[in-house]
């Protein structure tokens, strides 16, 4: 091997797909597919809800890794998907890690997309995309939370890239679109008062449901004096909240998610 030749680094690739159907009043598996480092586990829930726990067996994501998750809740189903742990996005020596999630929610169905926080280390590079297609009367709840380093461990994300893109459609019509991009001097961007005022933990939550409007006041009370806000329009509630660190953010998120789930607790894999 010549001195100037570089060994190609192995990258993690994973594909997971879950399709559900309603049988006897309960949500059941219609199709389950797993490939590479993507795994899906289905713990017993003792209710009509089916809970899916997605796992990245590679132990984290770095530049060049690629994961594709696909979920389809059939008519009348109730599917909740979460992650086994916080997803760690490590320093990227080359390339960008990519996570794509596609969700379809059928007539009369409910889908709750509740992954735990993503932790980005210094010089991490991540691009995520969330594409959702809802039937006209479907319910959809989602949360995406990001920690720019682990403050308790003395870690911080000074530089790097994080890009999030959401597209949610109801009955074929665009209902919600948003893009987040922090690139380069992330610490400098985050320090700006108009961005996060130095806070390194933040989350966005969205609920598409006839219940959404009635939850504006309860969610505002949950956020309290923290930096955040709640809005409602076109049958959707959007809440944003930030905190000084991951622990403080999770203390806010747990009661908010429970309220958005009609009083139901978060999945058991979430721990405070």
Coordinates of C-alpha atoms in Angstrom, one line a residue:
X1 CA 0.0 0.0 0.0
X2 CA 1.4 3.4 -0.9
X3 CA 1.9 5.9 1.9
X4 CA -0.6 8.3 0.4
X5 CA -3.4 5.7 0.2
X6 CA -6.0 5.9 3.0
X7 CA -7.9 2.9 4.3
X8 CA -11.6 3.4 3.7
X9 CA -13.4 3.7 7.1
X10 CA -16.3 1.4 7.7
X11 CA -19.6 3.2 8.0
X12 CA -22.8 2.1 9.7
X13 CA -25.9 1.6 7.6
X14 CA -29.3 0.6 8.8
X15 CA -32.9 0.2 7.5
X16 CA -35.9 -0.5 9.7
X17 CA -39.5 -0.7 8.6
X18 CA -42.7 -1.4 10.6
X19 CA -46.2 -1.6 9.3
X20 CA -49.2 -2.2 11.6
X21 CA -52.7 -3.4 11.4
X22 CA -55.7 -3.4 13.7
X23 CA -56.8 -6.8 14.9
X24 CA -59.4 -7.5 17.6
X25 CA -59.2 -3.9 18.7
X26 CA -55.5 -4.0 19.2
X27 CA -52.6 -2.8 17.1
X28 CA -50.6 -5.7 15.7
X29 CA -47.6 -6.2 13.4
X30 CA -48.3 -6.5 9.7
X31 CA -44.8 -6.2 8.5
X32 CA -41.4 -5.9 10.2
X33 CA -38.1 -5.5 8.4
X34 CA -34.6 -4.9 9.8
X35 CA -31.3 -4.5 8.0
X36 CA -27.8 -3.7 9.1
X37 CA -27.4 -1.7 12.4
X38 CA -31.1 -0.9 12.6
X39 CA -33.2 -3.0 15.0
X40 CA -36.8 -2.7 16.2
X41 CA -38.0 -4.2 19.4
X42 CA -41.7 -4.5 20.4
X43 CA -42.2 -4.7 24.2
X44 CA -45.5 -5.8 25.6
X45 CA -47.8 -2.9 26.4
X46 CA -51.0 -4.6 27.7
X47 CA -53.1 -2.0 25.9
X48 CA -54.4 -1.3 22.3
X49 CA -51.2 0.6 21.7
X50 CA -48.1 -1.0 20.0
X51 CA -44.8 0.4 21.2
X52 CA -41.7 0.2 19.0
X53 CA -38.2 0.7 20.4
X54 CA -35.7 1.4 17.7
X55 CA -32.0 0.6 18.3
X56 CA -28.8 1.6 16.5
X57 CA -26.5 -1.3 17.3
X58 CA -23.5 0.7 16.0
X59 CA -23.7 2.7 19.2
X60 CA -23.9 6.1 17.7
X61 CA -23.5 8.0 14.4
X62 CA -20.6 9.7 12.7
X63 CA -19.8 11.1 9.3
X64 CA -21.0 8.9 6.5
X65 CA -23.4 6.7 8.5
X66 CA -26.9 6.4 7.1
X67 CA -30.1 5.2 8.8
X68 CA -33.6 5.0 7.3
X69 CA -36.6 4.4 9.5
X70 CA -40.1 3.8 8.0
X71 CA -43.3 3.4 10.0
X72 CA -46.9 3.0 8.7
X73 CA -49.8 2.9 11.2
X74 CA -52.7 1.2 9.4
X75 CA -56.4 2.3 9.8
X76 CA -57.5 2.5 13.4
X77 CA -54.0 1.7 14.8
X78 CA -52.1 3.3 17.6
X79 CA -48.4 3.1 17.2
X80 CA -45.7 4.8 19.4
X81 CA -42.1 4.7 18.4
X82 CA -39.1 5.7 20.6
X83 CA -35.4 5.0 20.9
X84 CA -33.6 2.7 23.3
X85 CA -31.4 5.6 24.4
X86 CA -30.2 9.0 23.5
X87 CA -28.6 8.9 20.0
X88 CA -25.0 10.0 20.2
X89 CA -23.6 11.9 17.2
X90 CA -19.8 11.7 17.3
X91 CA -17.1 13.8 15.7
X92 CA -17.1 13.4 11.9
X93 CA -13.7 13.0 10.3
X94 CA -15.3 13.0 6.9
X95 CA -18.9 13.2 5.5
X96 CA -22.2 13.8 7.3
X97 CA -24.3 11.3 9.2
X98 CA -27.8 11.0 7.8
X99 CA -31.1 9.9 9.4
X100 CA -34.3 9.8 7.4
X101 CA -37.6 8.9 9.0
X102 CA -40.7 8.4 6.9
X103 CA -44.1 8.0 8.7
X104 CA -47.6 7.2 7.3
X105 CA -50.7 7.4 9.5
X106 CA -53.9 5.9 8.1
X107 CA -57.5 6.8 8.6
X108 CA -58.5 6.9 12.3
X109 CA -55.0 6.0 13.4
X110 CA -52.6 7.6 15.8
X111 CA -48.8 7.8 15.6
X112 CA -46.6 9.2 18.4
X113 CA -42.9 9.7 17.3
X114 CA -41.0 10.1 20.6
X115 CA -37.3 9.5 20.2
X116 CA -35.0 10.4 23.1
X117 CA -32.6 13.3 22.8
X118 CA -29.8 13.4 20.2
X119 CA -26.5 14.4 21.8
X120 CA -24.0 16.1 19.4
X121 CA -20.3 16.1 20.2
X122 CA -17.8 18.7 19.0
X123 CA -17.3 18.6 15.2
X124 CA -20.3 16.3 14.8
X125 CA -22.1 16.5 11.4
X126 CA -25.7 15.4 11.1
X127 CA -28.5 15.8 8.6
X128 CA -32.0 14.6 9.6
X129 CA -35.2 14.5 7.6
X130 CA -38.7 13.7 8.9
X131 CA -41.4 13.1 6.3
X132 CA -45.0 12.5 7.5
X133 CA -48.1 11.7 5.5
X134 CA -51.4 11.8 7.5
X135 CA -54.9 10.7 6.7
X136 CA -57.4 13.6 7.1
X137 CA -58.5 12.3 10.6
X138 CA -55.2 10.8 11.8
X139 CA -53.4 12.0 14.9
X140 CA -49.7 12.7 15.0
X141 CA -47.4 13.6 17.9
X142 CA -43.7 14.2 17.5
X143 CA -40.8 15.5 19.6
X144 CA -37.2 16.1 18.5
X145 CA -34.7 17.2 21.2
X146 CA -31.1 18.1 20.7
X147 CA -28.3 18.5 23.2
X148 CA -25.2 20.4 22.0
X149 CA -22.8 18.4 24.2
X150 CA -23.2 17.0 27.7
X151 CA -22.8 19.9 30.1
X152 CA -22.5 17.6 33.1
X153 CA -19.5 15.9 31.5
X154 CA -17.8 19.2 30.6
X155 CA -18.5 18.6 26.9
X156 CA -19.7 21.2 24.4
X157 CA -20.3 21.4 20.7
X158 CA -18.2 24.3 19.5
X159 CA -18.2 23.6 15.8
X160 CA -20.0 21.3 13.4
X161 CA -23.2 20.9 11.6
X162 CA -26.8 20.0 12.6
X163 CA -29.6 20.2 10.0
X164 CA -33.2 19.2 10.6
X165 CA -35.9 19.2 8.0
X166 CA -39.6 18.5 8.7
X167 CA -42.4 18.1 6.1
X168 CA -45.8 17.0 7.4
X169 CA -48.7 16.6 5.0
X170 CA -52.4 15.9 5.8
X171 CA -54.6 14.4 3.2
X172 CA -51.8 15.2 0.6
X173 CA -51.6 18.9 1.5
X174 CA -48.6 20.4 3.2
X175 CA -49.5 21.2 6.8
X176 CA -46.1 21.9 8.4
X177 CA -42.6 22.7 7.1
X178 CA -39.6 23.8 9.0
X179 CA -35.8 23.7 8.6
X180 CA -33.1 24.1 11.2
X181 CA -29.5 24.6 10.4
X182 CA -26.6 25.3 12.8
X183 CA -23.2 25.2 10.9
X184 CA -19.7 26.3 11.5
X185 CA -19.3 28.3 14.7
X186 CA -22.2 26.6 16.5
X187 CA -21.2 27.9 20.0
X188 CA -21.2 31.5 18.6
X189 CA -24.6 31.0 17.0
X190 CA -26.1 29.5 20.1
X191 CA -24.8 32.3 22.3
X192 CA -26.8 34.9 20.3
X193 CA -29.9 36.2 22.2
X194 CA -32.1 35.7 19.2
X195 CA -31.1 32.0 18.9
X196 CA -30.7 30.2 22.2
X197 CA -29.1 32.8 24.5
X198 CA -26.4 30.4 25.4
X199 CA -28.7 27.4 26.2
X200 CA -27.5 24.1 24.8
X201 CA -30.6 22.0 25.1
X202 CA -33.7 22.5 23.0
X203 CA -36.7 20.7 21.6
X204 CA -39.6 21.1 19.2
X205 CA -43.0 19.3 19.7
X206 CA -45.9 19.1 17.4
X207 CA -49.4 17.6 17.9
X208 CA -51.8 17.3 15.0
X209 CA -55.1 16.4 16.6
X210 CA -58.6 17.9 17.4
X211 CA -57.3 17.9 21.0
X212 CA -54.5 20.4 20.1
X213 CA -56.2 23.7 20.7
X214 CA -57.4 22.8 24.2
X215 CA -53.9 22.0 25.3
X216 CA -52.4 25.5 24.6
X217 CA -52.9 26.8 28.2
X218 CA -51.7 23.5 30.0
X219 CA -48.5 23.4 27.9
X220 CA -47.8 27.1 28.5
X221 CA -48.1 26.4 32.2
X222 CA -45.7 23.4 31.9
X223 CA -43.1 25.6 30.2
X224 CA -43.5 28.2 32.8
X225 CA -40.7 30.8 32.9
X226 CA -38.4 28.7 30.7
X227 CA -37.5 30.1 27.3
X228 CA -40.1 28.7 25.0
X229 CA -43.6 29.1 23.5
X230 CA -46.7 27.4 22.2
X231 CA -48.8 28.2 19.1
X232 CA -51.9 26.7 17.5
X233 CA -53.2 27.0 13.9
X234 CA -54.6 24.7 11.2
X235 CA -55.4 22.0 13.7
X236 CA -51.8 21.7 15.0
X237 CA -50.0 22.7 18.2
X238 CA -46.3 23.6 18.0
X239 CA -44.3 24.0 21.1
X240 CA -40.6 25.0 21.5
X241 CA -38.6 24.9 24.6
X242 CA -34.9 25.3 25.6
X243 CA -33.0 24.8 28.8
X244 CA -29.5 25.2 30.2
X245 CA -28.7 21.4 30.0
X246 CA -30.1 18.1 29.2
X247 CA -31.4 17.3 32.6
X248 CA -33.3 20.5 32.9
X249 CA -34.8 20.0 29.4
X250 CA -36.0 16.5 30.2
X251 CA -37.7 17.7 33.4
X252 CA -39.7 20.0 31.2
X253 CA -40.3 17.6 28.4
X254 CA -41.7 14.7 30.5
X255 CA -44.9 16.5 31.7
X256 CA -45.4 18.2 28.3
X257 CA -45.3 14.9 26.4
X258 CA -47.6 13.3 29.0
X259 CA -50.1 16.1 28.6
X260 CA -49.9 15.9 24.8
X261 CA -50.6 12.1 25.1
X262 CA -53.8 12.7 27.0
X263 CA -52.2 12.0 30.4
X264 CA -50.4 8.8 29.4
X265 CA -46.8 8.5 30.5
X266 CA -43.8 8.6 28.2
X267 CA -42.4 5.2 27.0
X268 CA -40.7 3.2 29.8
X269 CA -37.3 3.5 28.1
X270 CA -37.3 7.3 28.9
X271 CA -35.6 7.8 32.3
X272 CA -35.0 11.0 34.2

